PDB file of C-alpha atoms in Angstrom:
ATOM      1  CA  UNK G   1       0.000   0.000   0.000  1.00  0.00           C
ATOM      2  CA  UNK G   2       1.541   3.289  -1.007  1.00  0.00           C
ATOM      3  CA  UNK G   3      -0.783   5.536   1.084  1.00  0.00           C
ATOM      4  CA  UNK G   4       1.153   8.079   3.768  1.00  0.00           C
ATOM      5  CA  UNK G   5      -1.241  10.574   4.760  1.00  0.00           C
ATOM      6  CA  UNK G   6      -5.057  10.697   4.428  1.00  0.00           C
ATOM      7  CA  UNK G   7      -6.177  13.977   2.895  1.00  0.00           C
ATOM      8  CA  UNK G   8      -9.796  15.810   3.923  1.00  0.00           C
ATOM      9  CA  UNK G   9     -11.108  18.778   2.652  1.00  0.00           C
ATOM     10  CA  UNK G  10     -13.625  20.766   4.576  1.00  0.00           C
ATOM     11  CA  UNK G  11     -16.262  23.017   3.469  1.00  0.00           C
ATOM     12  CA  UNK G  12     -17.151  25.547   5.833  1.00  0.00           C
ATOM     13  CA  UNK G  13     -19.404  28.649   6.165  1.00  0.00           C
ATOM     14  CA  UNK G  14     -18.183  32.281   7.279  1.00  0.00           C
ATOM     15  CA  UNK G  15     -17.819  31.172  11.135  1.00  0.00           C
ATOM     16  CA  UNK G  16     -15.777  28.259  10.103  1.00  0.00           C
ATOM     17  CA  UNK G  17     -18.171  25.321  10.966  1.00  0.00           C
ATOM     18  CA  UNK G  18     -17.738  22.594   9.443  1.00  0.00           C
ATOM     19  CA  UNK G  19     -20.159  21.622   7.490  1.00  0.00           C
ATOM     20  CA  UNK G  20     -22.556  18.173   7.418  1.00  0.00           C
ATOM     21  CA  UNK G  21     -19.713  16.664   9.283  1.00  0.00           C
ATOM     22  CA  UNK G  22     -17.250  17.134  12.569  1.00  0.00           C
ATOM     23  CA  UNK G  23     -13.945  15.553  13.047  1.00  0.00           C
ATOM     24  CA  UNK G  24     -12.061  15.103  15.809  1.00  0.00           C
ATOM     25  CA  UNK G  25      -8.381  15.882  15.702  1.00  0.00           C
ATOM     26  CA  UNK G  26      -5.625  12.979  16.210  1.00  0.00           C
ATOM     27  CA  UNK G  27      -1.839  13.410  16.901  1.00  0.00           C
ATOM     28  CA  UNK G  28      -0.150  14.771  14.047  1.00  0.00           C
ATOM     29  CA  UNK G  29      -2.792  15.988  12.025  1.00  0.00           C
ATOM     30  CA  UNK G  30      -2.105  18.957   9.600  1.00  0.00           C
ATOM     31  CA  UNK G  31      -4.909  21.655   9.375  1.00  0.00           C
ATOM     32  CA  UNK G  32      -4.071  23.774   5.807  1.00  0.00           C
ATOM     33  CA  UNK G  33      -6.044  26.519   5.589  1.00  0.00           C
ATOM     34  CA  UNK G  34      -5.763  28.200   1.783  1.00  0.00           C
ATOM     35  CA  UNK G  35      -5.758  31.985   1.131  1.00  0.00           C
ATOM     36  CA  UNK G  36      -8.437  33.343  -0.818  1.00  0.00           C
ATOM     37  CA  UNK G  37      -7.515  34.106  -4.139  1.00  0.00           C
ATOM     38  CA  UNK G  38      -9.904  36.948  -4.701  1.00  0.00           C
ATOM     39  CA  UNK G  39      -8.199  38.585  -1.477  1.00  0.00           C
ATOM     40  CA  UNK G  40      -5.702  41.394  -1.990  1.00  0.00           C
ATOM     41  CA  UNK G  41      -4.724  44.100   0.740  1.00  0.00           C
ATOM     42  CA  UNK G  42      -4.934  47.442   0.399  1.00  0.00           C
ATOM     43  CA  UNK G  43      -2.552  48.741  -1.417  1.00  0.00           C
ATOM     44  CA  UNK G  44      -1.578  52.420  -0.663  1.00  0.00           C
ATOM     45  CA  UNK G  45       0.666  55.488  -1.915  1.00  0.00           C
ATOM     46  CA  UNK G  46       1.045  59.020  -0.794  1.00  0.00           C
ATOM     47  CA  UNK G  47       1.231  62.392  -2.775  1.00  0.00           C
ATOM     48  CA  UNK G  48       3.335  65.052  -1.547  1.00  0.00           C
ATOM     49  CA  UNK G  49       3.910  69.203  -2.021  1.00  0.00           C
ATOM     50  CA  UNK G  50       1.953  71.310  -4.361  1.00  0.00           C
ATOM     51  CA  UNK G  51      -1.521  69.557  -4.252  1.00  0.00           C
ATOM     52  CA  UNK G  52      -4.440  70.758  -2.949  1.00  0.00           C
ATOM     53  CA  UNK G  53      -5.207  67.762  -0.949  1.00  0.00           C
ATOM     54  CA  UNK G  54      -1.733  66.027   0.129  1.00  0.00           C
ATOM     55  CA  UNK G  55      -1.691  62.570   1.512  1.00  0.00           C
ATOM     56  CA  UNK G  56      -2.250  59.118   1.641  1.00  0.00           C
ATOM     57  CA  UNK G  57      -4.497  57.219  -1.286  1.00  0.00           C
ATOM     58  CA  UNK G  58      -5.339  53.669  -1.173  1.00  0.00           C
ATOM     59  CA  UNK G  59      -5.346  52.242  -5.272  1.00  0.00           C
ATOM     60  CA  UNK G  60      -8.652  52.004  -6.434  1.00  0.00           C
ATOM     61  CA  UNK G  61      -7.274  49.019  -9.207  1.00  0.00           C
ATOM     62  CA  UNK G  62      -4.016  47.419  -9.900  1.00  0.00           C
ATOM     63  CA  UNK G  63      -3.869  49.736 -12.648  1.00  0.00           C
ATOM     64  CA  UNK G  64      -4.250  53.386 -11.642  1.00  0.00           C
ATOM     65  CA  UNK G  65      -2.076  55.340 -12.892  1.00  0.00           C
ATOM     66  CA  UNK G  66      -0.272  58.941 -12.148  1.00  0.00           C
ATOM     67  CA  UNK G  67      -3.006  61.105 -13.673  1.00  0.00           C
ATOM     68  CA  UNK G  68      -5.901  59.173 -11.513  1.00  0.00           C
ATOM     69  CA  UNK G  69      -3.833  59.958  -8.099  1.00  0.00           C
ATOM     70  CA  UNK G  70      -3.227  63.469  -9.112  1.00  0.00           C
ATOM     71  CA  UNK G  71      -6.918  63.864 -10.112  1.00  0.00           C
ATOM     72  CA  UNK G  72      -8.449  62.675  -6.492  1.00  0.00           C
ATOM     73  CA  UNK G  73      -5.725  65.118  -4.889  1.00  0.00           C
ATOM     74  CA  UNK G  74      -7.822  67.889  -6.640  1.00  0.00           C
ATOM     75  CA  UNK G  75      -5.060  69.073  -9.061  1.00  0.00           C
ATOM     76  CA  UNK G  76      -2.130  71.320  -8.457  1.00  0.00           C
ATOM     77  CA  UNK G  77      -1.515  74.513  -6.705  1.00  0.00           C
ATOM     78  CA  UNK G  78      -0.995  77.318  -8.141  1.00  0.00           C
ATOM     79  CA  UNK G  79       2.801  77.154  -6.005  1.00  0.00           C
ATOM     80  CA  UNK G  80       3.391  73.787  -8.003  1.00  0.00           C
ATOM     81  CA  UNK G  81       6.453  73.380 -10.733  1.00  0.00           C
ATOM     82  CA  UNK G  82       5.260  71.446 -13.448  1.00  0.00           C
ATOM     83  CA  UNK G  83       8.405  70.647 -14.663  1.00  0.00           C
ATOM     84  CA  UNK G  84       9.074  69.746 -10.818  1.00  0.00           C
ATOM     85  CA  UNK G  85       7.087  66.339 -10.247  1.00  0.00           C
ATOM     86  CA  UNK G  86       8.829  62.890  -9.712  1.00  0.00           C
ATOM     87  CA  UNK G  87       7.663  59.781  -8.670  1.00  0.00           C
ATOM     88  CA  UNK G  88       9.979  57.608  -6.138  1.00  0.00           C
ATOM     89  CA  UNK G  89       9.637  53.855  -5.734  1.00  0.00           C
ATOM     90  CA  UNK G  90      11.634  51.479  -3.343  1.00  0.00           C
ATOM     91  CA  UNK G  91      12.610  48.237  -4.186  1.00  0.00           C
ATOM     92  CA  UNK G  92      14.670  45.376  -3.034  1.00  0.00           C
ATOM     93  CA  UNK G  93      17.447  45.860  -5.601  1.00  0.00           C
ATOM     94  CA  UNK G  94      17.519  49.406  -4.420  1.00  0.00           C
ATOM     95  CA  UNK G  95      21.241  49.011  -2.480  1.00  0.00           C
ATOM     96  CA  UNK G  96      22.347  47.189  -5.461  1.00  0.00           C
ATOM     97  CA  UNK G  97      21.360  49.568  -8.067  1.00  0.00           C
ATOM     98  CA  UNK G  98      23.110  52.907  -5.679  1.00  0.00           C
ATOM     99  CA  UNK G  99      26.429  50.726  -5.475  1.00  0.00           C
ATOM    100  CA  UNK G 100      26.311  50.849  -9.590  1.00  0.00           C
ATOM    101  CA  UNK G 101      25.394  54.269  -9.565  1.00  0.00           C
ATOM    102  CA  UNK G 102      28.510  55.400  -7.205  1.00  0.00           C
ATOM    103  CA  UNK G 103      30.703  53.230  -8.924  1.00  0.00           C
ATOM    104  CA  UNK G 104      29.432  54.781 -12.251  1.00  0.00           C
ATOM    105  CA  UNK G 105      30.022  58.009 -10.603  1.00  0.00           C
ATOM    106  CA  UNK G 106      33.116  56.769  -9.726  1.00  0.00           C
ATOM    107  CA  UNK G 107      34.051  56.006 -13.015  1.00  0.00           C
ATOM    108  CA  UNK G 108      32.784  58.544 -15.899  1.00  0.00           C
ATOM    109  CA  UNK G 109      33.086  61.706 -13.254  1.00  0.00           C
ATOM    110  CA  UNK G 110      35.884  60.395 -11.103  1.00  0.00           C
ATOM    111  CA  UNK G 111      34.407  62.886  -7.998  1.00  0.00           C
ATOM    112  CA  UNK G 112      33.418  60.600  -5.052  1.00  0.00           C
ATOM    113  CA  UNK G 113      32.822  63.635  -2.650  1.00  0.00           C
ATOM    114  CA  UNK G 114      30.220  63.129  -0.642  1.00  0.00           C
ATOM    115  CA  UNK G 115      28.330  65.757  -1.296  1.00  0.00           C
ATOM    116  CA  UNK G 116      28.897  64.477  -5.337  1.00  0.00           C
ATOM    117  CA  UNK G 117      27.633  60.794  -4.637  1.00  0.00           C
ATOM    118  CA  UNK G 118      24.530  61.599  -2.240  1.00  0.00           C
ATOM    119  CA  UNK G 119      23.241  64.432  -4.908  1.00  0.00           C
ATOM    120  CA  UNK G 120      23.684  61.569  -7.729  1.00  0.00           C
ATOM    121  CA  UNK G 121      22.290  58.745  -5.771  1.00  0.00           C
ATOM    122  CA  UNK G 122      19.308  60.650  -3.949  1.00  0.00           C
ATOM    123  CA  UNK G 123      18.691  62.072  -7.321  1.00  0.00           C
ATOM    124  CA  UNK G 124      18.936  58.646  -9.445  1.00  0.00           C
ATOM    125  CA  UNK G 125      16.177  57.220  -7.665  1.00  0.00           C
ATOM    126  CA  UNK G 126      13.078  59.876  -8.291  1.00  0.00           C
ATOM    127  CA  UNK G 127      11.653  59.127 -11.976  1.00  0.00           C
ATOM    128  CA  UNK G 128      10.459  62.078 -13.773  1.00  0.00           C
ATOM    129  CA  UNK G 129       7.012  63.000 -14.403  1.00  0.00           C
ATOM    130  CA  UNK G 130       6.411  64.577 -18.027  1.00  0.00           C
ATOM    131  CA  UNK G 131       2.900  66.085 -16.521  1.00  0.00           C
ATOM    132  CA  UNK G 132       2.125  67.307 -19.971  1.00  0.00           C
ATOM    133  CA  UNK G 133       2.128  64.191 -21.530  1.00  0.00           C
ATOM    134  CA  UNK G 134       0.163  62.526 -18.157  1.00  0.00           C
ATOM    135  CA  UNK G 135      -2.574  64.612 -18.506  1.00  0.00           C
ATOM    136  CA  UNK G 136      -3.112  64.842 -22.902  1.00  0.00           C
ATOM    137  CA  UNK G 137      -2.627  61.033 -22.878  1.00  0.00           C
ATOM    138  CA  UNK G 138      -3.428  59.347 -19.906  1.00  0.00           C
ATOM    139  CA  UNK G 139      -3.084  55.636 -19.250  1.00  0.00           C
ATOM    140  CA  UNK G 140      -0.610  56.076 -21.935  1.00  0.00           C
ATOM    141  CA  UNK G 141       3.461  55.103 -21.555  1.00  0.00           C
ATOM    142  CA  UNK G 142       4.380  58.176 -19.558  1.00  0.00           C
ATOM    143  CA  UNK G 143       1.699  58.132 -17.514  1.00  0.00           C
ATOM    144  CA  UNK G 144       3.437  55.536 -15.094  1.00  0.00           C
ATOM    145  CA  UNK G 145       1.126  52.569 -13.313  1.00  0.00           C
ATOM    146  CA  UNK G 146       1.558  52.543  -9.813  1.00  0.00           C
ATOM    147  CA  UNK G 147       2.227  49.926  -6.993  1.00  0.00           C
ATOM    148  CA  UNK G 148       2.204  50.404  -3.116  1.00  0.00           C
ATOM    149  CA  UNK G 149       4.156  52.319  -1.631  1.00  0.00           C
ATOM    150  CA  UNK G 150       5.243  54.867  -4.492  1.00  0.00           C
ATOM    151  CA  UNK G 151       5.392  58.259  -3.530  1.00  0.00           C
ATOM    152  CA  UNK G 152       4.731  61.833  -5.901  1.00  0.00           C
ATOM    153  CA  UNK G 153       6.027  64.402  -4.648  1.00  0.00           C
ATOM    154  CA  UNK G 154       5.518  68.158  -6.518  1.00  0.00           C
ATOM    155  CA  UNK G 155       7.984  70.400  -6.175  1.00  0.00           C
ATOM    156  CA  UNK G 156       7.098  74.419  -5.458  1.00  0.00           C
ATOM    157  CA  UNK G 157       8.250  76.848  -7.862  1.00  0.00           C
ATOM    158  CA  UNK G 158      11.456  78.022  -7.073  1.00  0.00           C
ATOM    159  CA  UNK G 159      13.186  80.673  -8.133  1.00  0.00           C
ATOM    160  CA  UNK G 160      16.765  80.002  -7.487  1.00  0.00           C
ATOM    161  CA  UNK G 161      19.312  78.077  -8.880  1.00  0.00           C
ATOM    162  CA  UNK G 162      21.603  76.349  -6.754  1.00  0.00           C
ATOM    163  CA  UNK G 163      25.762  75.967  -7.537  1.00  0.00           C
ATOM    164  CA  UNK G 164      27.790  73.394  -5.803  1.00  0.00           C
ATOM    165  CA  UNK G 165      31.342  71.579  -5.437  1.00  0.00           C
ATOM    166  CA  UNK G 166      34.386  72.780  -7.232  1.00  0.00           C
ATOM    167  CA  UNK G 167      33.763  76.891  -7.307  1.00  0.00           C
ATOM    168  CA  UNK G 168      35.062  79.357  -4.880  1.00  0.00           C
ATOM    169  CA  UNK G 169      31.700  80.164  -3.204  1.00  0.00           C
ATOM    170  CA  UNK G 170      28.762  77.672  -3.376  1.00  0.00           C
ATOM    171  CA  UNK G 171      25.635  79.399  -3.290  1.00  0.00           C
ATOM    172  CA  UNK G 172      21.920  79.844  -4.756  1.00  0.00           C
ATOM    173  CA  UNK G 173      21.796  82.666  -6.897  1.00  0.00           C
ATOM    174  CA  UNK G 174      18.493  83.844  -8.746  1.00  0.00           C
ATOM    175  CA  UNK G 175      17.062  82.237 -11.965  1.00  0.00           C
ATOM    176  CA  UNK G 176      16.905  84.630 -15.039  1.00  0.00           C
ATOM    177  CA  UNK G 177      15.201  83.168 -18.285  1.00  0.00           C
ATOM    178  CA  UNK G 178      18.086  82.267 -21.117  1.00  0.00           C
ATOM    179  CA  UNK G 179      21.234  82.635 -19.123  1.00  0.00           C
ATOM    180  CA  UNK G 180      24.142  81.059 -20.093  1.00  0.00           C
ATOM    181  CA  UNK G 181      25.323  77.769 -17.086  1.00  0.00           C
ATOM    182  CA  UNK G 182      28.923  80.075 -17.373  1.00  0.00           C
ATOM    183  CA  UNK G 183      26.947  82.764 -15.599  1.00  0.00           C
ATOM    184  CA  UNK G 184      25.807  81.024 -12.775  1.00  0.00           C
ATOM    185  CA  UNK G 185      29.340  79.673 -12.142  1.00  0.00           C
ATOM    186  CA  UNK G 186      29.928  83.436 -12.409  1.00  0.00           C
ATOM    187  CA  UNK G 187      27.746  84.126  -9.193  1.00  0.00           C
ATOM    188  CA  UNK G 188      29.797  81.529  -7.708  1.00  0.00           C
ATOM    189  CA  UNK G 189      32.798  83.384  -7.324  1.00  0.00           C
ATOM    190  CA  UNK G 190      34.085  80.913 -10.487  1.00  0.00           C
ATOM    191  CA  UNK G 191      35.311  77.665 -10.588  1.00  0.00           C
ATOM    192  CA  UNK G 192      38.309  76.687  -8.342  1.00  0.00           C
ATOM    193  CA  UNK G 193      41.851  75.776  -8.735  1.00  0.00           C
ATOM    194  CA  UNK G 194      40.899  71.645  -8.907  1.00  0.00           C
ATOM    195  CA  UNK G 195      37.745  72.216 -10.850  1.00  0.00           C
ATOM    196  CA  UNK G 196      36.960  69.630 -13.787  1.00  0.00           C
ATOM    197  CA  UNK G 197      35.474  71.577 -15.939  1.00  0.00           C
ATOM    198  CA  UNK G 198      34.886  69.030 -18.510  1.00  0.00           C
ATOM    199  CA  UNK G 199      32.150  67.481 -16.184  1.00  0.00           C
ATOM    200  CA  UNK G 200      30.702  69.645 -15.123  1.00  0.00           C
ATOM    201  CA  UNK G 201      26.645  68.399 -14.697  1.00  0.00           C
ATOM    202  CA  UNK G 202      23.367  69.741 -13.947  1.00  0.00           C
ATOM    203  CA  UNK G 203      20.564  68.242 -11.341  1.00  0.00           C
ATOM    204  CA  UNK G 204      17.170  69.128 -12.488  1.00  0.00           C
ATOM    205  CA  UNK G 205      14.106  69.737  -9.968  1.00  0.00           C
ATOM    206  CA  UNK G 206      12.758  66.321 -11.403  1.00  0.00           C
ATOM    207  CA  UNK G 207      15.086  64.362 -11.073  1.00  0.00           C
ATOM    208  CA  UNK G 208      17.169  64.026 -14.483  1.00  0.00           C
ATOM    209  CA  UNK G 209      20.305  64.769 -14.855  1.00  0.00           C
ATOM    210  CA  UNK G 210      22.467  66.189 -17.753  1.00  0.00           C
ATOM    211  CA  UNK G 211      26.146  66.621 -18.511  1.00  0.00           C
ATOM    212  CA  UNK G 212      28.712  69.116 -20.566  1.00  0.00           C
ATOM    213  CA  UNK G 213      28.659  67.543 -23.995  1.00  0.00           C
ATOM    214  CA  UNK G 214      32.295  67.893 -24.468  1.00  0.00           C
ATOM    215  CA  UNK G 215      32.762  67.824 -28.029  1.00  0.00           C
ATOM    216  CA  UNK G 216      35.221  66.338 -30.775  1.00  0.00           C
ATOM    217  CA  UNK G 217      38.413  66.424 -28.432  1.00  0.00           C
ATOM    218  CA  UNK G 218      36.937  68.978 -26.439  1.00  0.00           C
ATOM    219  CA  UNK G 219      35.920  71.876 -29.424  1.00  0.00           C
ATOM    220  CA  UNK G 220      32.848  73.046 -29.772  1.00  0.00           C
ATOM    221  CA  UNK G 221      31.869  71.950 -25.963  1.00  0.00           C
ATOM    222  CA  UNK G 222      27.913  72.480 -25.167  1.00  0.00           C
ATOM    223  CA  UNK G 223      26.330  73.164 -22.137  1.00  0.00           C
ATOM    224  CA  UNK G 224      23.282  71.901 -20.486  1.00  0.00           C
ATOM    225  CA  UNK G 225      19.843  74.425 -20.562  1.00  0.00           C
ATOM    226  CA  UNK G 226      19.093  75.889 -16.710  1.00  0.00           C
ATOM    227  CA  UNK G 227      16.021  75.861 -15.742  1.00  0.00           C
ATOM    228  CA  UNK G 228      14.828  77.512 -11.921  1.00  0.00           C
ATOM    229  CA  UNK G 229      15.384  75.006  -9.314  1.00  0.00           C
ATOM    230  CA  UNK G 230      18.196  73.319 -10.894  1.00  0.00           C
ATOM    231  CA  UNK G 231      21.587  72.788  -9.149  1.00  0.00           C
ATOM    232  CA  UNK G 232      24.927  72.737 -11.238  1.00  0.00           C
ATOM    233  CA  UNK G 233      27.532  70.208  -9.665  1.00  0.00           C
ATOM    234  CA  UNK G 234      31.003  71.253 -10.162  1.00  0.00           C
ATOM    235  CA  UNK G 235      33.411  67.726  -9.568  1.00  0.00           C
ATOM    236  CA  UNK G 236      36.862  67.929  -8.875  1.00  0.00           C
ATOM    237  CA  UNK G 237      39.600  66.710 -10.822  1.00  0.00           C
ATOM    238  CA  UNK G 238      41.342  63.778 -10.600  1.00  0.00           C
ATOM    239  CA  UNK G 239      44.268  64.011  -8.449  1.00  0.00           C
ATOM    240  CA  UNK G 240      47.353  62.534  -9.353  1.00  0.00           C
ATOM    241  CA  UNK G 241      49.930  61.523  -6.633  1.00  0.00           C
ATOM    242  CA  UNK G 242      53.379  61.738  -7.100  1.00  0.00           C
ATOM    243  CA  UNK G 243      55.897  59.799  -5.528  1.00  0.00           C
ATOM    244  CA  UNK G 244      58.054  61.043  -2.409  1.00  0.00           C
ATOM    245  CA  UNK G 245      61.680  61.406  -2.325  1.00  0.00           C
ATOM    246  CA  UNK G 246      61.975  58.451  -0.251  1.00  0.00           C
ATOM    247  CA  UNK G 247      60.021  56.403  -3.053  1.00  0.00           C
ATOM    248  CA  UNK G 248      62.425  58.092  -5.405  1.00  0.00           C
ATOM    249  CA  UNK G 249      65.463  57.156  -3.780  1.00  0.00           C
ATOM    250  CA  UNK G 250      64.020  53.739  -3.389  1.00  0.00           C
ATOM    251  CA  UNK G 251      63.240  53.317  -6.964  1.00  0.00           C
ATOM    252  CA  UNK G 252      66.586  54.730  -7.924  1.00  0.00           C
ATOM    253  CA  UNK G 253      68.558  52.127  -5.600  1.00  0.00           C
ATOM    254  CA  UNK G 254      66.726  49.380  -6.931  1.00  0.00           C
ATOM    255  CA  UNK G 255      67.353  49.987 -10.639  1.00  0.00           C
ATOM    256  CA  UNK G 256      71.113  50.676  -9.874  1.00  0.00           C
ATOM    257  CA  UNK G 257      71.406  47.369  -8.110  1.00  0.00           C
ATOM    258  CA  UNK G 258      69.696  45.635 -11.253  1.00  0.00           C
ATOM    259  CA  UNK G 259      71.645  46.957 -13.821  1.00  0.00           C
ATOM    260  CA  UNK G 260      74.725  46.383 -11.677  1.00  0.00           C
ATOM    261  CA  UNK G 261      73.708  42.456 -10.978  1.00  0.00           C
ATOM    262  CA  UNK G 262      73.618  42.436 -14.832  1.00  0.00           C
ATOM    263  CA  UNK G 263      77.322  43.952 -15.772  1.00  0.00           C
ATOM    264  CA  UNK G 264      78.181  41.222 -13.037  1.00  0.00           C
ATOM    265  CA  UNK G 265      76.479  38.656 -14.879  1.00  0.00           C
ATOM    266  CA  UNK G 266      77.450  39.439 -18.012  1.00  0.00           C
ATOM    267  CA  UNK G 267      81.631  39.837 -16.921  1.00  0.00           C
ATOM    268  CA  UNK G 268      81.268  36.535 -14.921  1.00  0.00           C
ATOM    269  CA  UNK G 269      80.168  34.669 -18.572  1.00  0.00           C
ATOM    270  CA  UNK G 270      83.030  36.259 -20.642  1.00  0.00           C
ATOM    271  CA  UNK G 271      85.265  34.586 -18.195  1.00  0.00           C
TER     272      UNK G 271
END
């Protein structure tokens, strides 16, 4: 007989009595009880800033999307930054992804202040909202589906534009329509003495980012657009470490001695 186990299944009503039957439990016995597959909790995520109604919004449907959340908020202030709005969403390859963002940091600006890598990382995780496209087309790409626990946050209007890192005075200086990224690094005081000029990169209030487009062989470099509420990040260059006298010395000594093992060699074989 190949029987191990003897398997019941119990119908029962809301209270859980068993119906048309009762058993009585022996050692051992295993009681399974299934989830319902129709069950799903709430699911919730919160809205944040320039909205009339700011909070927390349980999802009507798996599928609502950015424009349906902004709707029930009852729209945007008139303090709100439409080019300002970003959505953030944790997830479990969240550590993962910031140790390939400081090591692409790392690499391609070669500035691992700290001031550099929390701007980038912080930054790197909000996804921009393109709220013109959300509300002409929504349900459409851009207008993204969300899951629990996202958060929306819209930025205010502001009027300044923030420079950081490599210039002689960091500071937020205000935003004038069509000026040039050289003249907000003028308000600055300049870039410094160890400023990398080359990569030089701009933080948007959204969340993108953009960098010096440097050219063929650096001609005809281009700058990134400002807009109010951006910050310009100024990295550092690279610093190169020369060696010490005492490495100097050391390195001398030890060539000497080679090349003087080898005239030894050499005599010793004409012998």
């Amino acid at each position: 007989m190949d029987s191990i186990a003897t398997v019941l299944v119990l119908n029962t009503d809301k209270d859980l009595v068993v119906e048309n039957d009762r058993f009585i439990l022996q050692p051992n016995d295993v009681i399974t009880v299934r989830r319902n597959p129709a069950y799903i909790e709430q699911q919730k995520v919160t809205v944040e800033g320039e909205v009339y109604y700011p909070g927390t919004y349980v999802l009507e449907s798996k599928s609502e999307h950015v424009s349906s959340i902004l709707k029930r908020t009852g729209g945007l202030t008139a303090l709100a930054y439409s080019k300002g709005i970003y959505l953030i969403r944790h997830t479990a390859q969240d550590n993962l992804e910031e140790q390939a963002i400081i090591q692409n940091i790392q690499k391609n600006i070669k500035d691992t202040t700290a001031k550099v890598v929390e701007d980038a990382t912080k930054t790197n995780f909000r996804i921009p909202i393109n709220l013109d496209k959300v509300l002409k087309k929504p349900g459409s790409i851009e207008d993204y589906q969300l899951l629990d626990g996202d958060q929306i946050l819209v930025s205010w209007i502001d009027p300044l534009v923030k420079v950081s890192g490599q210039v002689l005075s960091a500071t937020k200086t205000g935003f004038i329509e069509g000026k040039h990224l050289n003249y907000y690094l003028t308000q600055a005081g300049g870039t410094a003495e160890r400023a990398r000029k080359s990569k030089i990169y701009v933080l948007y209030a959204d969340g993108h980012i953009k960098r010096v487009n440097n050219g063929f062989f650096g001609l005809f470099r281009s700058y990134p657009n400002i807009e109010t509420g951006a910050q310009i990040i100024v990295p550092r260059k690279i610093e190169k470490v020369g060696m010490s006298p005492t490495e100097v010395i050391g390195l001398t000594t030890g060539i000497i001695s080679t090349l003087t093992l080898i005239v030894l060699t050499i005599t010793s074989l004409r012998k």
